Amino acid sequence: MVVSEAEATDPAITPTRRGLLGMIGTGVAGLALGGAGGAAVTAAALAGTGADGSSGSVVPFHGAHQAGIVTPAQDRLHFASFRMVRGATRDDLIALLQDWTAAAEQLCRGEALGTGIESEDPLLPPDDTGEAEGLHAGHLTLTFGLGHQLFTGEEDDADPFGIRAKLPDTFTPLPSFAFDLLEATQSGGDLCVQACADDPQIAVHAIRNLARIAIGRAHLSWSQLGFGRTSSTSRDQETPRNLFGFKDGTMNIMSDERAALDAHVWVGGSAPEWMRGGTYLVARKILMTIETWDRTSLLEQERVFGRTKRTGGPATGGGEFEQPDFTATNAAGEPTIDIAAHVRLAHPDQNGGARILRRGYNYVDGSNGLGQMGGGLFFISFQRDPAMFVRVQQSLKPDLLNEYIRHIGSGLWAVPRGIAQGEFVAQALFE
């Protein structure tokens, strides 16, 4: 990934004075001022290598679509939601997105921010927090999203940042779903950042430094760590298993299914220009009642999913990728795949052909005083219209799986199209 001279001096991605003052110690300021620390590793990154010459760990930040959507799913996640501070202006929002873009370009190349871990002035904090020093890029991707309230304000009757006129018609808040037990402290947000990487420390480092950069304009509202991707976005990846031990996301849209991506994931030409080529991100934090599941018979577990636990194949036979036969019956004349099995209710045939691109992760947040594990699935999906997710989720109302899960967090964000060289995230929204 080459940073051109024009890009390095482009005013569109040059941090503002307020941003510089707010970012002392973050490194983006150092970049703008020609800090040498980041430049020390740039030469290696320009050639697609890590700081010490390691190769193959840089995912391009620029492109027609944002990275981290069809990128082969990395194993680690740090997802963060931010809220703009009270009184923040349109200029503050633009400056924040400019500063985040400049930092993201460095982070995704595996560079330390600014002058790195050694401050030019020992009376100031170092530009970079330092915990990712020596870890290289680690296939880090940063995916940015905008929340509905950013366009309408908290009361849905305002225009706090002068962008309401560009709100897409399809971008409406998610409705309440059956069995939702959502917690405000783990839901919503004005902005989101999905950081995925091979190493958890790289993902945490990225979010930590983006949060530092946001000080005075936005604050970290909530975040979630994830491990063990629960779906594949590439045919080179084996389908992983969720914490219930079943293969998950077998029918996911793959990165080479261009027609399916255009039909189901990327926003088309009828949307406002800034969203064309973008998508919508839905996040759902789903607590699994693991102890109850672990006491459930294998027969019942497989009835719930409609798949075998060992191979992931449908209950009607065949391997993992065999199409389920929803018309098949057993010797008693009953459906072989239960009418409320997860695989039946979530299948595109039951949802008007709707498909979504899943990119979720397992999580464990410790345990409670009863010795119960606080773990589950941090579900993430991308779709060209939030209504596609709504349709599938509403179909899952009678899902047998609902006895073993609780939806405790939720959010929806518009993910603008990819960022071109010299642009900042969502720049077209403000033009």
PDB file of C-alpha atoms in Angstrom, residues 52-260:
ATOM      1  CA  ASP A  52      11.115  -6.293  10.062  1.00  0.00           C
ATOM      2  CA  GLY A  53      10.463  -7.564   6.593  1.00  0.00           C
ATOM      3  CA  SER A  54       7.672 -10.019   7.415  1.00  0.00           C
ATOM      4  CA  SER A  55       5.321 -10.256   4.478  1.00  0.00           C
ATOM      5  CA  GLY A  56       1.700 -10.828   3.718  1.00  0.00           C
ATOM      6  CA  SER A  57       0.191  -9.201   6.779  1.00  0.00           C
ATOM      7  CA  VAL A  58      -1.070  -5.908   5.300  1.00  0.00           C
ATOM      8  CA  VAL A  59      -4.680  -5.636   4.089  1.00  0.00           C
ATOM      9  CA  PRO A  60      -5.189  -2.596   1.814  1.00  0.00           C
ATOM     10  CA  PHE A  61      -7.152   0.159   3.571  1.00  0.00           C
ATOM     11  CA  HIS A  62      -8.302   1.853   0.351  1.00  0.00           C
ATOM     12  CA  GLY A  63     -10.685   0.401  -2.200  1.00  0.00           C
ATOM     13  CA  ALA A  64     -14.175   0.438  -3.658  1.00  0.00           C
ATOM     14  CA  HIS A  65     -15.548  -1.129  -0.467  1.00  0.00           C
ATOM     15  CA  GLN A  66     -14.286  -0.835   3.099  1.00  0.00           C
ATOM     16  CA  ALA A  67     -11.956  -3.595   4.254  1.00  0.00           C
ATOM     17  CA  GLY A  68     -13.160  -6.022   6.917  1.00  0.00           C
ATOM     18  CA  ILE A  69     -16.336  -7.090   5.141  1.00  0.00           C
ATOM     19  CA  VAL A  70     -15.316  -9.663   2.516  1.00  0.00           C
ATOM     20  CA  THR A  71     -11.742  -9.795   3.790  1.00  0.00           C
ATOM     21  CA  PRO A  72     -11.000 -13.378   4.908  1.00  0.00           C
ATOM     22  CA  ALA A  73     -12.220 -13.314   8.503  1.00  0.00           C
ATOM     23  CA  GLN A  74      -9.392 -12.857  10.981  1.00  0.00           C
ATOM     24  CA  ASP A  75      -9.501 -14.702  14.289  1.00  0.00           C
ATOM     25  CA  ARG A  76      -9.782 -11.713  16.649  1.00  0.00           C
ATOM     26  CA  LEU A  77     -12.193  -8.812  17.059  1.00  0.00           C
ATOM     27  CA  HIS A  78     -12.426  -5.594  19.030  1.00  0.00           C
ATOM     28  CA  PHE A  79     -15.706  -3.885  18.208  1.00  0.00           C
ATOM     29  CA  ALA A  80     -16.315  -0.371  19.535  1.00  0.00           C
ATOM     30  CA  SER A  81     -19.272   2.014  19.628  1.00  0.00           C
ATOM     31  CA  PHE A  82     -18.798   5.760  20.086  1.00  0.00           C
ATOM     32  CA  ARG A  83     -21.129   8.640  20.890  1.00  0.00           C
ATOM     33  CA  MET A  84     -20.476  12.241  19.903  1.00  0.00           C
ATOM     34  CA  VAL A  85     -20.054  14.529  22.908  1.00  0.00           C
ATOM     35  CA  ARG A  86     -22.831  16.991  23.666  1.00  0.00           C
ATOM     36  CA  GLY A  87     -22.375  20.179  21.702  1.00  0.00           C
ATOM     37  CA  ALA A  88     -20.141  18.634  19.039  1.00  0.00           C
ATOM     38  CA  THR A  89     -20.535  20.330  15.674  1.00  0.00           C
ATOM     39  CA  ARG A  90     -20.483  19.275  12.034  1.00  0.00           C
ATOM     40  CA  ASP A  91     -16.891  20.513  11.818  1.00  0.00           C
ATOM     41  CA  ASP A  92     -15.994  18.368  14.828  1.00  0.00           C
ATOM     42  CA  LEU A  93     -17.470  15.295  13.154  1.00  0.00           C
ATOM     43  CA  ILE A  94     -15.637  15.957   9.892  1.00  0.00           C
ATOM     44  CA  ALA A  95     -12.366  16.576  11.706  1.00  0.00           C
ATOM     45  CA  LEU A  96     -12.786  13.358  13.695  1.00  0.00           C
ATOM     46  CA  LEU A  97     -13.355  11.295  10.555  1.00  0.00           C
ATOM     47  CA  GLN A  98     -10.335  12.931   8.928  1.00  0.00           C
ATOM     48  CA  ASP A  99      -8.157  12.169  11.928  1.00  0.00           C
ATOM     49  CA  TRP A 100      -9.426   8.589  12.186  1.00  0.00           C
ATOM     50  CA  THR A 101      -8.718   8.058   8.492  1.00  0.00           C
ATOM     51  CA  ALA A 102      -5.141   9.300   8.808  1.00  0.00           C
ATOM     52  CA  ALA A 103      -4.567   7.045  11.817  1.00  0.00           C
ATOM     53  CA  ALA A 104      -6.276   4.034  10.250  1.00  0.00           C
ATOM     54  CA  GLU A 105      -4.026   4.229   7.211  1.00  0.00           C
ATOM     55  CA  GLN A 106      -0.992   3.946   9.493  1.00  0.00           C
ATOM     56  CA  LEU A 107      -2.417   1.287  11.772  1.00  0.00           C
ATOM     57  CA  CYS A 108      -3.423  -0.975   8.878  1.00  0.00           C
ATOM     58  CA  ARG A 109       0.120  -0.764   7.538  1.00  0.00           C
ATOM     59  CA  GLY A 110       1.415  -1.939  10.895  1.00  0.00           C
ATOM     60  CA  GLU A 111       3.022   1.402  11.673  1.00  0.00           C
ATOM     61  CA  ALA A 112       3.360   3.046  15.042  1.00  0.00           C
ATOM     62  CA  LEU A 113       1.555   6.375  15.208  1.00  0.00           C
ATOM     63  CA  GLY A 114       3.566   9.573  14.950  1.00  0.00           C
ATOM     64  CA  THR A 115       6.923   9.341  16.702  1.00  0.00           C
ATOM     65  CA  GLY A 116       5.976   5.964  18.139  1.00  0.00           C
ATOM     66  CA  ILE A 117       6.656   4.964  21.736  1.00  0.00           C
ATOM     67  CA  GLU A 118       9.391   7.555  22.276  1.00  0.00           C
ATOM     68  CA  SER A 119       8.086  11.077  22.677  1.00  0.00           C
ATOM     69  CA  GLU A 120      10.061  13.966  21.247  1.00  0.00           C
ATOM     70  CA  ASP A 121       9.152  15.861  24.415  1.00  0.00           C
ATOM     71  CA  PRO A 122       9.544  13.678  27.529  1.00  0.00           C
ATOM     72  CA  LEU A 123       7.007  15.879  29.305  1.00  0.00           C
ATOM     73  CA  LEU A 124       4.326  14.614  26.908  1.00  0.00           C
ATOM     74  CA  PRO A 125       2.935  11.109  26.507  1.00  0.00           C
ATOM     75  CA  PRO A 126       4.312   9.082  23.605  1.00  0.00           C
ATOM     76  CA  ASP A 127       2.406   9.379  20.325  1.00  0.00           C
ATOM     77  CA  ASP A 128       1.687   5.651  20.281  1.00  0.00           C
ATOM     78  CA  THR A 129       0.504   3.602  23.255  1.00  0.00           C
ATOM     79  CA  GLY A 130       3.062   0.972  22.303  1.00  0.00           C
ATOM     80  CA  GLU A 131       1.415  -2.369  23.001  1.00  0.00           C
ATOM     81  CA  ALA A 132       1.496  -3.366  19.316  1.00  0.00           C
ATOM     82  CA  GLU A 133       5.161  -2.498  18.857  1.00  0.00           C
ATOM     83  CA  GLY A 134       6.824  -5.272  16.888  1.00  0.00           C
ATOM     84  CA  LEU A 135       3.595  -7.113  16.092  1.00  0.00           C
ATOM     85  CA  HIS A 136       3.348  -5.814  12.491  1.00  0.00           C
ATOM     86  CA  ALA A 137       0.041  -5.322  10.667  1.00  0.00           C
ATOM     87  CA  GLY A 138      -1.440  -8.715  11.545  1.00  0.00           C
ATOM     88  CA  HIS A 139      -4.043  -8.357   8.754  1.00  0.00           C
ATOM     89  CA  LEU A 140      -5.661  -5.538  10.709  1.00  0.00           C
ATOM     90  CA  THR A 141      -8.809  -4.129   9.106  1.00  0.00           C
ATOM     91  CA  LEU A 142     -10.800  -1.164  10.397  1.00  0.00           C
ATOM     92  CA  THR A 143     -14.408  -0.811   9.244  1.00  0.00           C
ATOM     93  CA  PHE A 144     -16.304   2.399  10.081  1.00  0.00           C
ATOM     94  CA  GLY A 145     -20.072   2.859  10.437  1.00  0.00           C
ATOM     95  CA  LEU A 146     -22.490   5.742  11.095  1.00  0.00           C
ATOM     96  CA  GLY A 147     -25.495   5.434  13.419  1.00  0.00           C
ATOM     97  CA  HIS A 148     -29.033   6.654  12.702  1.00  0.00           C
ATOM     98  CA  GLN A 149     -28.985   9.260  15.486  1.00  0.00           C
ATOM     99  CA  LEU A 150     -26.051  10.950  13.826  1.00  0.00           C
ATOM    100  CA  PHE A 151     -28.570  12.084  11.192  1.00  0.00           C
ATOM    101  CA  THR A 152     -31.605  12.753  13.363  1.00  0.00           C
ATOM    102  CA  GLY A 153     -30.463  13.394  16.948  1.00  0.00           C
ATOM    103  CA  GLU A 154     -31.639  11.467  19.992  1.00  0.00           C
ATOM    104  CA  GLU A 155     -35.248  12.690  19.696  1.00  0.00           C
ATOM    105  CA  ASP A 156     -35.446  11.876  15.973  1.00  0.00           C
ATOM    106  CA  ASP A 157     -36.444  15.453  15.171  1.00  0.00           C
ATOM    107  CA  ALA A 158     -33.139  17.248  14.735  1.00  0.00           C
ATOM    108  CA  ASP A 159     -30.244  17.618  12.326  1.00  0.00           C
ATOM    109  CA  PRO A 160     -27.232  17.987  14.643  1.00  0.00           C
ATOM    110  CA  PHE A 161     -24.573  17.626  11.947  1.00  0.00           C
ATOM    111  CA  GLY A 162     -26.361  18.955   8.863  1.00  0.00           C
ATOM    112  CA  ILE A 163     -26.611  15.563   7.151  1.00  0.00           C
ATOM    113  CA  ARG A 164     -30.286  14.659   7.667  1.00  0.00           C
ATOM    114  CA  ALA A 165     -31.120  15.391   4.025  1.00  0.00           C
ATOM    115  CA  LYS A 166     -28.751  12.580   3.033  1.00  0.00           C
ATOM    116  CA  LEU A 167     -30.355   9.958   5.283  1.00  0.00           C
ATOM    117  CA  PRO A 168     -31.184   6.918   3.088  1.00  0.00           C
ATOM    118  CA  ASP A 169     -34.875   5.926   3.074  1.00  0.00           C
ATOM    119  CA  THR A 170     -33.945   2.355   3.975  1.00  0.00           C
ATOM    120  CA  PHE A 171     -31.893   3.383   7.023  1.00  0.00           C
ATOM    121  CA  THR A 172     -34.471   3.030   9.777  1.00  0.00           C
ATOM    122  CA  PRO A 173     -33.865   1.775  13.338  1.00  0.00           C
ATOM    123  CA  LEU A 174     -34.309  -1.925  13.975  1.00  0.00           C
ATOM    124  CA  PRO A 175     -37.685  -2.877  15.488  1.00  0.00           C
ATOM    125  CA  SER A 176     -38.020  -4.811  18.730  1.00  0.00           C
ATOM    126  CA  PHE A 177     -37.759  -8.551  18.232  1.00  0.00           C
ATOM    127  CA  ALA A 178     -39.281 -11.378  20.237  1.00  0.00           C
ATOM    128  CA  PHE A 179     -37.199 -12.298  23.296  1.00  0.00           C
ATOM    129  CA  ASP A 180     -35.058  -9.140  23.112  1.00  0.00           C
ATOM    130  CA  LEU A 181     -33.551  -8.315  26.516  1.00  0.00           C
ATOM    131  CA  LEU A 182     -31.398  -5.471  25.284  1.00  0.00           C
ATOM    132  CA  GLU A 183     -29.159  -3.510  27.625  1.00  0.00           C
ATOM    133  CA  ALA A 184     -28.618   0.168  26.822  1.00  0.00           C
ATOM    134  CA  THR A 185     -25.000  -0.101  27.908  1.00  0.00           C
ATOM    135  CA  GLN A 186     -24.321  -2.582  25.100  1.00  0.00           C
ATOM    136  CA  SER A 187     -26.490  -1.155  22.332  1.00  0.00           C
ATOM    137  CA  GLY A 188     -26.520   1.593  19.705  1.00  0.00           C
ATOM    138  CA  GLY A 189     -24.067   4.404  19.100  1.00  0.00           C
ATOM    139  CA  ASP A 190     -23.344   7.308  16.752  1.00  0.00           C
ATOM    140  CA  LEU A 191     -20.260   5.681  15.262  1.00  0.00           C
ATOM    141  CA  CYS A 192     -18.849   2.179  15.236  1.00  0.00           C
ATOM    142  CA  VAL A 193     -15.459   0.725  14.432  1.00  0.00           C
ATOM    143  CA  GLN A 194     -14.937  -2.968  13.758  1.00  0.00           C
ATOM    144  CA  ALA A 195     -11.273  -3.872  14.265  1.00  0.00           C
ATOM    145  CA  CYS A 196     -10.296  -7.383  13.149  1.00  0.00           C
ATOM    146  CA  ALA A 197      -6.781  -8.839  13.253  1.00  0.00           C
ATOM    147  CA  ASP A 198      -4.797 -12.035  13.693  1.00  0.00           C
ATOM    148  CA  ASP A 199      -3.585 -10.872  17.117  1.00  0.00           C
ATOM    149  CA  PRO A 200      -5.949  -9.519  19.803  1.00  0.00           C
ATOM    150  CA  GLN A 201      -3.380  -6.982  20.941  1.00  0.00           C
ATOM    151  CA  ILE A 202      -3.271  -5.423  17.459  1.00  0.00           C
ATOM    152  CA  ALA A 203      -7.057  -5.005  17.421  1.00  0.00           C
ATOM    153  CA  VAL A 204      -7.120  -3.583  20.959  1.00  0.00           C
ATOM    154  CA  HIS A 205      -4.263  -1.216  20.144  1.00  0.00           C
ATOM    155  CA  ALA A 206      -6.199   0.154  17.160  1.00  0.00           C
ATOM    156  CA  ILE A 207      -9.392   0.842  19.105  1.00  0.00           C
ATOM    157  CA  ARG A 208      -7.478   2.275  22.072  1.00  0.00           C
ATOM    158  CA  ASN A 209      -5.684   4.789  19.891  1.00  0.00           C
ATOM    159  CA  LEU A 210      -8.801   5.719  17.895  1.00  0.00           C
ATOM    160  CA  ALA A 211     -10.513   6.389  21.232  1.00  0.00           C
ATOM    161  CA  ARG A 212      -7.631   8.662  22.253  1.00  0.00           C
ATOM    162  CA  ILE A 213      -7.916  10.553  18.992  1.00  0.00           C
ATOM    163  CA  ALA A 214     -11.646  11.053  19.548  1.00  0.00           C
ATOM    164  CA  ILE A 215     -11.241  12.795  22.913  1.00  0.00           C
ATOM    165  CA  GLY A 216     -13.176  16.057  23.018  1.00  0.00           C
ATOM    166  CA  ARG A 217     -15.382  15.066  20.088  1.00  0.00           C
ATOM    167  CA  ALA A 218     -16.616  11.539  20.802  1.00  0.00           C
ATOM    168  CA  HIS A 219     -16.248   9.045  23.615  1.00  0.00           C
ATOM    169  CA  LEU A 220     -16.137   5.281  23.727  1.00  0.00           C
ATOM    170  CA  SER A 221     -19.635   4.139  24.656  1.00  0.00           C
ATOM    171  CA  TRP A 222     -19.163   0.359  24.785  1.00  0.00           C
ATOM    172  CA  SER A 223     -16.958  -2.261  23.203  1.00  0.00           C
ATOM    173  CA  GLN A 224     -16.678  -6.009  22.797  1.00  0.00           C
ATOM    174  CA  LEU A 225     -13.766  -8.385  22.413  1.00  0.00           C
ATOM    175  CA  GLY A 226     -14.262 -11.489  20.285  1.00  0.00           C
ATOM    176  CA  PHE A 227     -12.295 -14.594  19.445  1.00  0.00           C
ATOM    177  CA  GLY A 228     -12.675 -17.608  17.194  1.00  0.00           C
ATOM    178  CA  ARG A 229     -14.531 -16.297  14.151  1.00  0.00           C
ATOM    179  CA  THR A 230     -17.896 -18.028  13.787  1.00  0.00           C
ATOM    180  CA  SER A 231     -18.203 -17.787  10.025  1.00  0.00           C
ATOM    181  CA  SER A 232     -16.056 -17.910   6.914  1.00  0.00           C
ATOM    182  CA  THR A 233     -15.876 -15.336   4.130  1.00  0.00           C
ATOM    183  CA  SER A 234     -13.441 -17.318   1.973  1.00  0.00           C
ATOM    184  CA  ARG A 235     -13.567 -20.853   0.566  1.00  0.00           C
ATOM    185  CA  ASP A 236     -10.016 -21.288   1.830  1.00  0.00           C
ATOM    186  CA  GLN A 237     -11.306 -21.125   5.400  1.00  0.00           C
ATOM    187  CA  GLU A 238     -12.884 -24.078   7.185  1.00  0.00           C
ATOM    188  CA  THR A 239     -16.297 -23.434   8.662  1.00  0.00           C
ATOM    189  CA  PRO A 240     -15.705 -22.718  12.363  1.00  0.00           C
ATOM    190  CA  ARG A 241     -17.799 -23.803  15.341  1.00  0.00           C
ATOM    191  CA  ASN A 242     -19.711 -21.675  17.830  1.00  0.00           C
ATOM    192  CA  LEU A 243     -19.636 -22.150  21.614  1.00  0.00           C
ATOM    193  CA  PHE A 244     -22.463 -24.710  21.307  1.00  0.00           C
ATOM    194  CA  GLY A 245     -20.010 -26.832  19.329  1.00  0.00           C
ATOM    195  CA  PHE A 246     -21.873 -26.618  16.004  1.00  0.00           C
ATOM    196  CA  LYS A 247     -20.551 -25.361  12.681  1.00  0.00           C
ATOM    197  CA  ASP A 248     -21.944 -21.912  12.057  1.00  0.00           C
ATOM    198  CA  GLY A 249     -22.424 -19.883   8.880  1.00  0.00           C
ATOM    199  CA  THR A 250     -22.170 -22.813   6.477  1.00  0.00           C
ATOM    200  CA  MET A 251     -24.260 -21.001   3.856  1.00  0.00           C
ATOM    201  CA  ASN A 252     -22.472 -17.668   4.284  1.00  0.00           C
ATOM    202  CA  ILE A 253     -21.832 -15.469   1.227  1.00  0.00           C
ATOM    203  CA  MET A 254     -18.225 -15.882   0.132  1.00  0.00           C
ATOM    204  CA  SER A 255     -15.901 -13.145  -1.107  1.00  0.00           C
ATOM    205  CA  ASP A 256     -15.800 -14.579  -4.636  1.00  0.00           C
ATOM    206  CA  GLU A 257     -19.601 -14.637  -5.056  1.00  0.00           C
ATOM    207  CA  ARG A 258     -19.717 -11.315  -6.854  1.00  0.00           C
ATOM    208  CA  ALA A 259     -23.292 -11.625  -8.065  1.00  0.00           C
ATOM    209  CA  ALA A 260     -24.494 -12.539  -4.568  1.00  0.00           C
TER     210      ALA A 260
END
